[in-house]
Short mmCIF file of C-alpha atoms in Angstrom, two decimals:
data_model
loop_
_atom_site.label_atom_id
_atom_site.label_comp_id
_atom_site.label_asym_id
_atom_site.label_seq_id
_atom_site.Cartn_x
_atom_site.Cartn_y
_atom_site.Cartn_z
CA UNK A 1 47.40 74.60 26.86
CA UNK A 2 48.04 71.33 28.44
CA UNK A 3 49.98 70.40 31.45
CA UNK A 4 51.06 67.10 33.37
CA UNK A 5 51.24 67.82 36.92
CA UNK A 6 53.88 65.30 38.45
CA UNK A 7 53.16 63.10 41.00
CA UNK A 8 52.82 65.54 44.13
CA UNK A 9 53.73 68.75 42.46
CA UNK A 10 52.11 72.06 42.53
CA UNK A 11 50.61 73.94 39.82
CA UNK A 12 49.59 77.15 39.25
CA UNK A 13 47.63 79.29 36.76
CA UNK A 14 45.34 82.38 35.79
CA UNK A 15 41.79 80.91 33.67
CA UNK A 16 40.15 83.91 32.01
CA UNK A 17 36.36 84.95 31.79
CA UNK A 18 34.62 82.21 29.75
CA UNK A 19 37.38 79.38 29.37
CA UNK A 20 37.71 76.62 30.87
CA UNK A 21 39.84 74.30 32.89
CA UNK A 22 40.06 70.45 32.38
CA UNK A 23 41.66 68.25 35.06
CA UNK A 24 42.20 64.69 33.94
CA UNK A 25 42.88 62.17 36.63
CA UNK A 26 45.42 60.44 34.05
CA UNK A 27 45.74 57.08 36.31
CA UNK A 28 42.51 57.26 38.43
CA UNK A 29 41.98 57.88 42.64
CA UNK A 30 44.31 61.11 42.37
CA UNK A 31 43.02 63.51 44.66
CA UNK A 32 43.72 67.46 43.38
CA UNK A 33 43.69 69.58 45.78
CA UNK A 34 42.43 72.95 44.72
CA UNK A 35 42.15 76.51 45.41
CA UNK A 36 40.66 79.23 43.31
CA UNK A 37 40.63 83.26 43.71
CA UNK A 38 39.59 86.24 41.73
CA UNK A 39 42.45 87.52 40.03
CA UNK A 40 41.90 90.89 40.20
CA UNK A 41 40.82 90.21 44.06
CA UNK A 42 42.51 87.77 46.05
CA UNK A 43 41.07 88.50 49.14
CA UNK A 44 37.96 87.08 47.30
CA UNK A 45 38.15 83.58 47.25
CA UNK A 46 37.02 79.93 46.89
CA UNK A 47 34.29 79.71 50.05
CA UNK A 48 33.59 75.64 51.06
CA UNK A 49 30.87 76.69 52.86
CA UNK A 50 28.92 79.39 50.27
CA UNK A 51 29.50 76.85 48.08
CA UNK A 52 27.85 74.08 49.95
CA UNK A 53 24.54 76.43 51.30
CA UNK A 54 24.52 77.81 47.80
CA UNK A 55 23.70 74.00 46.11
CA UNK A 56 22.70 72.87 49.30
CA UNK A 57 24.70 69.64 48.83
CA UNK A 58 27.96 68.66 50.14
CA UNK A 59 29.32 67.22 46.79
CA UNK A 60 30.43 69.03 43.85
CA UNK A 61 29.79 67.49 39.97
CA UNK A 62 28.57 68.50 37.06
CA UNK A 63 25.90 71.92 36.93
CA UNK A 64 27.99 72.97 40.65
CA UNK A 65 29.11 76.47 40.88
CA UNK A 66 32.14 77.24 43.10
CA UNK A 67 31.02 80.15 45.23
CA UNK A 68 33.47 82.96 46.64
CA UNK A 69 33.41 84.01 50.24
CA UNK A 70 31.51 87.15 49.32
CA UNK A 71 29.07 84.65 47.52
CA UNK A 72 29.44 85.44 43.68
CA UNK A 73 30.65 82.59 41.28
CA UNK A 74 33.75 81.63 40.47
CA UNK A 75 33.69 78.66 38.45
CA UNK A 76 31.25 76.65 37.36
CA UNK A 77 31.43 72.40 37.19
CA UNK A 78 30.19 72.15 33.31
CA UNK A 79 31.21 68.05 32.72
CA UNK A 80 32.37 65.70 35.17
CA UNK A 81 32.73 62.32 34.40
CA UNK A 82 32.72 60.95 37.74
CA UNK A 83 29.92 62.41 39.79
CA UNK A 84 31.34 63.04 43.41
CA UNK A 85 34.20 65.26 44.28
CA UNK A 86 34.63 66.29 47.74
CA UNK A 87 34.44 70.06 49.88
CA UNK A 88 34.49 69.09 53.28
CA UNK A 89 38.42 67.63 54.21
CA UNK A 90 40.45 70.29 52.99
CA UNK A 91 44.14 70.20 52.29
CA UNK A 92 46.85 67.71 54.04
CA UNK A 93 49.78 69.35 56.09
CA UNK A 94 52.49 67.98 58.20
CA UNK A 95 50.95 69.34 61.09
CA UNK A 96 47.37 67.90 60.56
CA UNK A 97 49.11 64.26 59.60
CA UNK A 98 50.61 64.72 62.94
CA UNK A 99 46.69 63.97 64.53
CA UNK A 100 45.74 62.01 61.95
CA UNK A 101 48.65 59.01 61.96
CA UNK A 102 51.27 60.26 64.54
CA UNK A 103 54.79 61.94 64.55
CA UNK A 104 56.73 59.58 62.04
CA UNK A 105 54.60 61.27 59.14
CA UNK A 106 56.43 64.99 59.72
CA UNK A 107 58.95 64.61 57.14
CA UNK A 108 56.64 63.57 54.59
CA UNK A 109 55.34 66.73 52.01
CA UNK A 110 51.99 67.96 51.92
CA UNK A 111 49.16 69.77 50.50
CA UNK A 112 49.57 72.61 52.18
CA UNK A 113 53.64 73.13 51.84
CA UNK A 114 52.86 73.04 47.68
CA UNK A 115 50.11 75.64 48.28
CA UNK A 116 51.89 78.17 50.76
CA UNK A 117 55.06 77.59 47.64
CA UNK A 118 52.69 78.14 44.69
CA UNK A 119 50.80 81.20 46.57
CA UNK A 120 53.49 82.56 47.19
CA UNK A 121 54.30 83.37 43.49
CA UNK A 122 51.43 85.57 43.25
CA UNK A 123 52.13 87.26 47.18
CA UNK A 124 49.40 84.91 48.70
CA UNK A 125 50.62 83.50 52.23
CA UNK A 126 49.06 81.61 55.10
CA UNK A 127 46.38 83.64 55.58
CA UNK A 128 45.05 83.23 52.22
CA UNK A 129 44.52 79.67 52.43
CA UNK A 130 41.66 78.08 53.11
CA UNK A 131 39.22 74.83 53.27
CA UNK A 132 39.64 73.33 49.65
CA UNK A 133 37.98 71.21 47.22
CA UNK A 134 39.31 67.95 46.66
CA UNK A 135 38.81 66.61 43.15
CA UNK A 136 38.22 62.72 42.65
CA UNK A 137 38.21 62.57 46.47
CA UNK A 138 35.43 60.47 48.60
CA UNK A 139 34.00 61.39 51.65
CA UNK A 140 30.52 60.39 52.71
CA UNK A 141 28.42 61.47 55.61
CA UNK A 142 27.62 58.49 57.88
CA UNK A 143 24.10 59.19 59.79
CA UNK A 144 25.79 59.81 62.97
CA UNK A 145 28.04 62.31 61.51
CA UNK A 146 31.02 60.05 61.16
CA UNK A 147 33.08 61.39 57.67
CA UNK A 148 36.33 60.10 56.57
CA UNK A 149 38.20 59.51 53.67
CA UNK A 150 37.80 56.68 51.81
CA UNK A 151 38.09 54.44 48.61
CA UNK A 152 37.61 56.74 45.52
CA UNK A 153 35.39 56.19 42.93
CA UNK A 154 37.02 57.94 39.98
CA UNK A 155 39.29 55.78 37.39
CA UNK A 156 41.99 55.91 34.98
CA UNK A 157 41.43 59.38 32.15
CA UNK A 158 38.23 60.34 33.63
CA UNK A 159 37.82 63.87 33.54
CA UNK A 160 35.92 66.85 34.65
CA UNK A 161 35.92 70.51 33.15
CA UNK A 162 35.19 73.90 34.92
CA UNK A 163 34.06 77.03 33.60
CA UNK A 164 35.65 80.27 34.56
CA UNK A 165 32.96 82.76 35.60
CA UNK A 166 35.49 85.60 35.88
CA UNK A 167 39.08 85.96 35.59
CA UNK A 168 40.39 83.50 38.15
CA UNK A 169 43.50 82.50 40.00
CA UNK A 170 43.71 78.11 40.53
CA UNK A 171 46.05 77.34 42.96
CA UNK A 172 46.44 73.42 42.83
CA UNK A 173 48.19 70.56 44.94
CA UNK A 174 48.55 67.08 43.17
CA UNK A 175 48.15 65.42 46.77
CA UNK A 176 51.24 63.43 48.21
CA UNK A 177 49.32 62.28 50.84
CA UNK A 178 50.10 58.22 50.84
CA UNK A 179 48.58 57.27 54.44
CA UNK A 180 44.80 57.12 53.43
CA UNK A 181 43.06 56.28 50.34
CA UNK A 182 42.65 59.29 48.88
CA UNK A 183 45.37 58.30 46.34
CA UNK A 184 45.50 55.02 46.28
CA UNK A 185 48.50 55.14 48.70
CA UNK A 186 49.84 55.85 45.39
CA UNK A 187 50.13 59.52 44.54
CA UNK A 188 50.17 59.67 40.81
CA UNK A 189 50.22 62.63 38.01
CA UNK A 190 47.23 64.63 36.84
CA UNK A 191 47.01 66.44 33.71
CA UNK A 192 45.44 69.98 33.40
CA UNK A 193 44.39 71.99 30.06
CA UNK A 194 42.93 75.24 29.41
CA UNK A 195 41.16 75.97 26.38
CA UNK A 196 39.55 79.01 24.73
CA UNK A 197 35.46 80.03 24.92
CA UNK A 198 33.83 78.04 22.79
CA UNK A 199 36.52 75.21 22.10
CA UNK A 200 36.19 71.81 21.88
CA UNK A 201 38.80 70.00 22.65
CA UNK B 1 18.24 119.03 80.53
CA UNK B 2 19.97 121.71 78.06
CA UNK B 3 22.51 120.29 75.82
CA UNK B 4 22.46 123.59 74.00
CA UNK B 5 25.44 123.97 76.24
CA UNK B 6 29.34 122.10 76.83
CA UNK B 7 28.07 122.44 80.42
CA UNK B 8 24.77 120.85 79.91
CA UNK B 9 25.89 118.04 77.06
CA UNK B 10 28.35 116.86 79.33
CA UNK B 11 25.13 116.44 82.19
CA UNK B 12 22.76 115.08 79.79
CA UNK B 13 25.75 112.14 78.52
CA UNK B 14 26.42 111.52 82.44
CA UNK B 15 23.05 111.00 83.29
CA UNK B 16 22.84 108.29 81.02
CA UNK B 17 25.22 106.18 83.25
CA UNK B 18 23.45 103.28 84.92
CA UNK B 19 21.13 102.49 81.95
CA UNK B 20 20.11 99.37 81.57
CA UNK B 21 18.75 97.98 78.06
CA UNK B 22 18.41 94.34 77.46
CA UNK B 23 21.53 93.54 75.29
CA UNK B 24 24.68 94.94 76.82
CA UNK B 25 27.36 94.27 78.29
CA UNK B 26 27.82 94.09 82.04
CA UNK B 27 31.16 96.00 82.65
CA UNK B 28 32.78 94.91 85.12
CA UNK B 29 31.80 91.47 84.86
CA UNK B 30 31.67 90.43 88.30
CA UNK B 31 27.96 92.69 88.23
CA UNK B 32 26.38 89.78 86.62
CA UNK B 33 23.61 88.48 88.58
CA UNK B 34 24.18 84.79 89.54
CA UNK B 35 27.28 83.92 87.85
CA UNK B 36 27.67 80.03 86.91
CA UNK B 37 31.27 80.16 88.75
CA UNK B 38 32.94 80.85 91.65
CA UNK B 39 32.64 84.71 93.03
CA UNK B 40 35.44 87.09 91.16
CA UNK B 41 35.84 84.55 88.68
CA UNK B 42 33.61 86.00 85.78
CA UNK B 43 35.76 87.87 82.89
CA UNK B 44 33.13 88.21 80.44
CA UNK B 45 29.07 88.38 80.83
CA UNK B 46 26.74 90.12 77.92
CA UNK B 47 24.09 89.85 76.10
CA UNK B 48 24.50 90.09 72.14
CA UNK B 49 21.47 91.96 70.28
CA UNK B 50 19.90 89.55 67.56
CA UNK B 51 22.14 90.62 64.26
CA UNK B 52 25.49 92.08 66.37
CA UNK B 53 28.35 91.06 66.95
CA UNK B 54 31.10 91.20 69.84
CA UNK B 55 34.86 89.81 70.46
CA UNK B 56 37.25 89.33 73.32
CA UNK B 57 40.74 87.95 73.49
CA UNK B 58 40.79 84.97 76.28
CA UNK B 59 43.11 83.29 78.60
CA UNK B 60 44.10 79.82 78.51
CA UNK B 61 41.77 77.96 80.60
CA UNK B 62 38.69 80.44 80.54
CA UNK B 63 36.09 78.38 80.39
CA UNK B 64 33.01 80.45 78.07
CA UNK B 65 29.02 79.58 77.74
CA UNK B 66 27.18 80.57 74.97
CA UNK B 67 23.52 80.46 75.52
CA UNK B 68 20.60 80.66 73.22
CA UNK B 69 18.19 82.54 75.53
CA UNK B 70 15.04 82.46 72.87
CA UNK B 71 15.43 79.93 70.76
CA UNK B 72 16.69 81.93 67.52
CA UNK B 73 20.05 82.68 68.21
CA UNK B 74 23.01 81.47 66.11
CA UNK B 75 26.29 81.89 67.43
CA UNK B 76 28.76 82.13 64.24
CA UNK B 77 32.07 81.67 66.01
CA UNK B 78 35.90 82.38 64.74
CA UNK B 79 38.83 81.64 66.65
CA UNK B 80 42.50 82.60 66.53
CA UNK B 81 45.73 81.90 68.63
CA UNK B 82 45.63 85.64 70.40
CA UNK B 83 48.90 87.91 69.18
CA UNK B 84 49.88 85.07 66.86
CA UNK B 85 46.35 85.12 64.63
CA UNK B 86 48.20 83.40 61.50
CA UNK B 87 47.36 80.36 63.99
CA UNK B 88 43.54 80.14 63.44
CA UNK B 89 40.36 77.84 63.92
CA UNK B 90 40.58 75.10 60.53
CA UNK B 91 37.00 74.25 60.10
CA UNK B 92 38.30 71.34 57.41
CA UNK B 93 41.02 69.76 59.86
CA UNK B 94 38.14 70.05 62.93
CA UNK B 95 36.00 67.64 61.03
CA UNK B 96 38.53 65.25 58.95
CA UNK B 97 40.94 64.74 62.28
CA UNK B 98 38.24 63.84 64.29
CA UNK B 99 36.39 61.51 62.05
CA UNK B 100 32.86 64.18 62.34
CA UNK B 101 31.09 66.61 60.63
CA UNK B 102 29.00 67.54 63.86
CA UNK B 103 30.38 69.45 66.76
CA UNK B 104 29.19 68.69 70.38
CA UNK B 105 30.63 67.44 73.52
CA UNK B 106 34.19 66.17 73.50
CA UNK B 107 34.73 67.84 70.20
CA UNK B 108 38.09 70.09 69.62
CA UNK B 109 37.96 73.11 68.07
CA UNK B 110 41.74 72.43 65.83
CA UNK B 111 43.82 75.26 64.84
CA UNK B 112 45.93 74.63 61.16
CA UNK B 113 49.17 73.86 63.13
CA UNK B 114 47.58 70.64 64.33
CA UNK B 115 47.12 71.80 68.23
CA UNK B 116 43.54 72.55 70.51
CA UNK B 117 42.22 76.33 70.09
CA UNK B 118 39.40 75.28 72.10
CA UNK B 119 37.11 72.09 73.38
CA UNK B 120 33.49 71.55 73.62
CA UNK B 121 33.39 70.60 77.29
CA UNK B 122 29.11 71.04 77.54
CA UNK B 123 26.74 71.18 74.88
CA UNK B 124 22.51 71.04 75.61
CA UNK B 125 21.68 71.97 72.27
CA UNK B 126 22.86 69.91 69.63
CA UNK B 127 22.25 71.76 67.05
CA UNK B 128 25.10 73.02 65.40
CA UNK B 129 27.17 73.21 61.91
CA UNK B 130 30.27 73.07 60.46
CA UNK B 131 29.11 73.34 56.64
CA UNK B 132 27.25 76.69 55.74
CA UNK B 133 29.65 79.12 57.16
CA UNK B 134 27.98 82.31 57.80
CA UNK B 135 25.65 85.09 55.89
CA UNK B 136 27.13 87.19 53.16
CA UNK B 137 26.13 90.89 52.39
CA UNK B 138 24.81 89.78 48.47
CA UNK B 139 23.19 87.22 49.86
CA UNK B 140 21.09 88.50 53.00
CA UNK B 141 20.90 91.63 50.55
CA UNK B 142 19.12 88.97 47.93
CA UNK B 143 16.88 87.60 50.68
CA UNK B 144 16.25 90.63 53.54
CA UNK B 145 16.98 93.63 50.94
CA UNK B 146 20.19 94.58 52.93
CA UNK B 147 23.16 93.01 54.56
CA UNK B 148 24.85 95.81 55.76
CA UNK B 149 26.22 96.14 59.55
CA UNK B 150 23.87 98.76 60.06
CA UNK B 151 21.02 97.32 58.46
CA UNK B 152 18.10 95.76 60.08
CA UNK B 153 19.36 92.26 58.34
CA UNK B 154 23.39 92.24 58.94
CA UNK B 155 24.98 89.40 56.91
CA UNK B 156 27.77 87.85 59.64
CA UNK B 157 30.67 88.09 56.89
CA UNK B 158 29.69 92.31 57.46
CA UNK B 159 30.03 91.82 61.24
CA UNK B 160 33.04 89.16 61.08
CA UNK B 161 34.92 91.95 59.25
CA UNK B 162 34.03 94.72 61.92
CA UNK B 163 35.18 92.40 64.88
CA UNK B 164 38.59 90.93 62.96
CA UNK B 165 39.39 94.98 61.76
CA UNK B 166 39.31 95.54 66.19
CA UNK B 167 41.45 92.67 66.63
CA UNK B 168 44.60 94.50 63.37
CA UNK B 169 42.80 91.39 61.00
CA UNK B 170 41.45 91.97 57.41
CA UNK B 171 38.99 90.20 55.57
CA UNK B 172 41.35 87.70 53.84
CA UNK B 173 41.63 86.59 57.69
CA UNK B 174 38.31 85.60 58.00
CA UNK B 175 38.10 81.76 56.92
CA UNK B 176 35.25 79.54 57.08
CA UNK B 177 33.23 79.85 60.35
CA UNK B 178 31.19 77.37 62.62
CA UNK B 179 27.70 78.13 64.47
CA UNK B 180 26.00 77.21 67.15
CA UNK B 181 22.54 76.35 67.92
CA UNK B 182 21.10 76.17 64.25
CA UNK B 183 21.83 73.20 62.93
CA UNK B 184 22.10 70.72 59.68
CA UNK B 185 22.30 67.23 58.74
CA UNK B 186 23.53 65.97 56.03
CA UNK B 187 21.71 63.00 53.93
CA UNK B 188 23.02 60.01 52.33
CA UNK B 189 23.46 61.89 48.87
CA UNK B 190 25.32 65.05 50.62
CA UNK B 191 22.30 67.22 50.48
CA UNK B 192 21.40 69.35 53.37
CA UNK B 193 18.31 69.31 55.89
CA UNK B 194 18.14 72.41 57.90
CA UNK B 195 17.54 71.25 61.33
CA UNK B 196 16.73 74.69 63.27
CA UNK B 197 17.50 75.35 66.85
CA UNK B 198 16.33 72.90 69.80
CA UNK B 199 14.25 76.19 70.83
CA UNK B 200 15.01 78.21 74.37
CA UNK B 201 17.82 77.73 76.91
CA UNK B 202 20.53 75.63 74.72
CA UNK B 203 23.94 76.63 75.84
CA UNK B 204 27.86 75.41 74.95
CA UNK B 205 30.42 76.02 76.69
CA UNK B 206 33.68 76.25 75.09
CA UNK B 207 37.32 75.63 77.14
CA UNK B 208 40.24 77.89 75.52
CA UNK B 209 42.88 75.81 75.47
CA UNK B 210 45.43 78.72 74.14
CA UNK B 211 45.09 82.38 74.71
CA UNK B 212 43.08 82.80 72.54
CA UNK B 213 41.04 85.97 70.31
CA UNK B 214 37.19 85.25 69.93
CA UNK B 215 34.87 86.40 67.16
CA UNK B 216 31.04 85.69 67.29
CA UNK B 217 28.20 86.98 64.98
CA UNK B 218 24.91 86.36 66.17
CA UNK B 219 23.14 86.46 62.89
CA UNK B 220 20.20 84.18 61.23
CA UNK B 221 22.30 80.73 59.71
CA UNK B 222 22.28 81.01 56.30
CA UNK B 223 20.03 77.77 55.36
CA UNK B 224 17.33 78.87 57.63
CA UNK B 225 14.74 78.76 55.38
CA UNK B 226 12.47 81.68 56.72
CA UNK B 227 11.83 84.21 54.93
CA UNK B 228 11.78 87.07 57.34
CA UNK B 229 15.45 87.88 59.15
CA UNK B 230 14.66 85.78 62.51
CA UNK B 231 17.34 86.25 65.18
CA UNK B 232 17.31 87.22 68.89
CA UNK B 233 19.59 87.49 71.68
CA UNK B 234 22.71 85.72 72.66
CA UNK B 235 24.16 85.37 76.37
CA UNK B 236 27.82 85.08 76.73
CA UNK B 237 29.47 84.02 80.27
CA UNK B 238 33.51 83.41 80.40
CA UNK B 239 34.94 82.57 83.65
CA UNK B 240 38.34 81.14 84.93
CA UNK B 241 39.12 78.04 84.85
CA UNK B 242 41.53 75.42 84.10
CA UNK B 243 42.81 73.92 80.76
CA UNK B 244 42.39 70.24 80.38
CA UNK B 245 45.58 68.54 81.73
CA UNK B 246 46.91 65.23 81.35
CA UNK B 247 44.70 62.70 82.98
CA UNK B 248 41.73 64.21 81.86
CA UNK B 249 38.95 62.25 80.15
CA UNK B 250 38.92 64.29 77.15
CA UNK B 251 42.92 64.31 76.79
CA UNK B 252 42.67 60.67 76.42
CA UNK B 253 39.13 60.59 74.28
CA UNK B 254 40.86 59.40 71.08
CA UNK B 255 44.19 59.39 69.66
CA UNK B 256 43.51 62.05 67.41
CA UNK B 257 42.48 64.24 70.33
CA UNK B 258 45.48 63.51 72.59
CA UNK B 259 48.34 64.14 69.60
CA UNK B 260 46.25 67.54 69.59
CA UNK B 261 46.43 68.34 73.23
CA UNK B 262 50.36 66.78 72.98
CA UNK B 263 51.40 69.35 70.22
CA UNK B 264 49.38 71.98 72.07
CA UNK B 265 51.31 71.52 75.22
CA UNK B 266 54.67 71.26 73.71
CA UNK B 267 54.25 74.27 71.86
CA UNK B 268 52.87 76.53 75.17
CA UNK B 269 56.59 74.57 76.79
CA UNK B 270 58.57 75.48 74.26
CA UNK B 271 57.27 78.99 74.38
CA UNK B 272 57.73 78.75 78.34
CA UNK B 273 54.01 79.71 79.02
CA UNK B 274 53.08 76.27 80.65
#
């Protein structure tokens, strides 16, 4: 099954035990935002942190396995073409843009609006959301602790592929953000396919 | 004394009155030997066992100190707007708004609605994290043999759920957590190096900025690379005090920081609290 993902649109969909999940970044520095819970479970979900003690590394590529909040896999990163995604900045929303660039930027849509209008297919609300991975975004660690986001390092049809671990619930947000780099300024589609066990491609 | 009796149970529990052990907490507060405020101000004074947990719902302005009194606490901390807890502490937004992955003085503790749960007004540690989260009950179970509250190694998830199900929260209220006084640093590649505690006597003090619920778990960080369950006491102080107004040196720190405190106070006049 393949799907383009529009240019700041959310997407939604249930990957079963064993198959697994491609996201191409069709015109390169697009950052997905994405969420992922058991389906059977939602209250177990995606954990940022388990998943950076359990590889004891901020970044996620290829050999990474997405840890839940009660510290059993989820997914696992099984190709990634690019070699950095990020776990540590989580999703946009008008009210963190407020802090970040000031006032003017409430009107604009973000991360979070597409994942409270997704979730909410599947009953999830507000308090089911929580710190994300970003996919194809940068953000390094400066000695002093400085982080930010900044130019990405991903290009035009590069991919990466996850493995389902069990039957899981991805919740994603094709980032409108256009006030920092994370998309180029340019918030641009994404295309996402799902194939069988054992298929290849 | 005879508890075989209604007469001499209800002795025997009365007698115990007036015990002292050496994690507790002093009720009322004000019975804490040399307070670090004014006299009558103290809300909150106790001492958390190594691998417990404790909670407490705050006022705006109560200023609270978390000390490491040995050297192997770790103070895994949740925060949430009190009687409105789908406002609660974003560990992502805390680091990404204000350019750091390390907490310490000057920092803000940001809710998801873009406002100030809390600042960092004092910090003699320096040791802290925002990555690892707390322990989970498969994991401690992996490592210790058990994870369980009532276990000799409680995972802080376990004790996180305990303290959230006092406060009408479940677990899918429980998002990522920060901790205090065991710390990491992260290297150029993004891996990890477990940094440990700056030993004895390291305190924070936290300012609530909102009225706001507290969690804490004082439970081994989950990178500390030991293999034996290592924790030990935690002292907690909260006192009244005042919420950072306008004019303040950390209102005006950085931009990012003063939109915070902005949408914090517009909310609280809009709600007609201050």
């Amino acid at each position: 099954m393949k799907t383009v993902v529009p240019a700041r649109a959310a997407w939604s969909a249930v990957v079963r035990t064993g198959e697994t999940l491609t996201v191409t970044d069709l015109h390169g520095n697009q950052a997905v935002d994405f969420l992922v819970y058991d389906a059977h479970d939602t209250t177990v979900r995606y954990s940022a942190p388990d998943t950076i003690h359990a590889q004891g590394n901020l970044f996620l590529t290829t050999g990474s396995v997405l840890m839940s909040n009660e510290h059993t896999p989820l997914m696992t990163v099984v190709a990634d073409e690019v070699g950095r995604h990020d776990t540590v900045g989580g999703a946009c929303s008008k009210e963190s843009n407020t802090l970040r660039y000031g006032h003017h930027t409430w009107s604009q849509h973000a991360c979070v609006d597409n994942f409270l209008a997704e979730g909410a297919k599947y009953g999830l609300g507000k308090r089911d959301l929580v710190s994300n991975i970003n996919w194809y975004m940068n953000v390094p660690v400066e000695k002093d602790g400085t982080l930010g986001i900044v130019d990405g390092i991903s290009a035009p049809g590069l991919t990466l592929t996850l493995r389902a671990e069990c039957d899981v619930l991805v919740l994603v947000s094709n980032c409108p953000q256009i006030n920092n780099p994370c998309n180029g300024f340019e918030p641009t589609a994404v295309e996402m396919t799902i194939e069988a066990s054992g298929a290849t491609g | 004394m005879a508890t075989a009796t209604t007469y001499g149970a209800r002795a025997h529990a009365r007698a115990q009155e007036g015990s002292r052990t050496e994690a507790m907490p002093v009720v009322p507060a004000g019975a804490w030997p040399a307070p670090p405020c004014e006299a009558g101000h103290l809300v909150w004074a106790e001492t958390v066992a190594a691998g417990n947990y404790t909670h407490k719902v705050l006022a705006r302005g109560t200023e609270l100190r978390l000390t490491d009194l040995r050297g192997d606490a770790c103070a895994h901390l949740l925060l949430y707007a009190a009687d409105r807890p789908w406002e609660r502490l974003n560990v992502a937004d805390t680091v990404k708004v204000q350019w750091n992955a390390y907490l310490g003085e000057g920092q803000l503790l940001l809710s998801d609605q873009g406002r100030v749960l809390a600042s960092l007004v004092a910090d003699t540690s320096g040791r802290h994290d925002t990555l690892c989260g707390t322990s989970t009950l498969v994991r401690n179970t992996q490592r210790y043999g058990d994870g369980t509250p009532q276990s000799a190694s409680p995972a802080g998830r376990e004790l996180f759920k305990l303290a959230a199900a006092k406060n009408g929260l479940e677990p899918r209220d429980l998002p990522p957590s920060l901790s205090f006084f065991q710390g990491v640093e992260v290297r150029d590649d993004g891996s990890l190096d477990f940094t440990g505690s700056a030993g004895p006597g390291g305190s924070v003090t936290l300012r609530a900025e909102q009225d706001v619920t507290v969690l804490l778990a004082n439970v081994p960080h989950p990178a500390d690379p030991r293999t034996e369950y290592v924790s030990t006491p935690l002292e907690v102080l909260a006192w009244r005090a005042a919420a950072t107004a306008p004019g303040d040196p950390l209102w005006e720190a950085t931009p990012e920081g003063r939109r915070a405190f902005l949408n914090t106070a517009e909310f609280l006049a809009a709600r007609g609290i201050a």
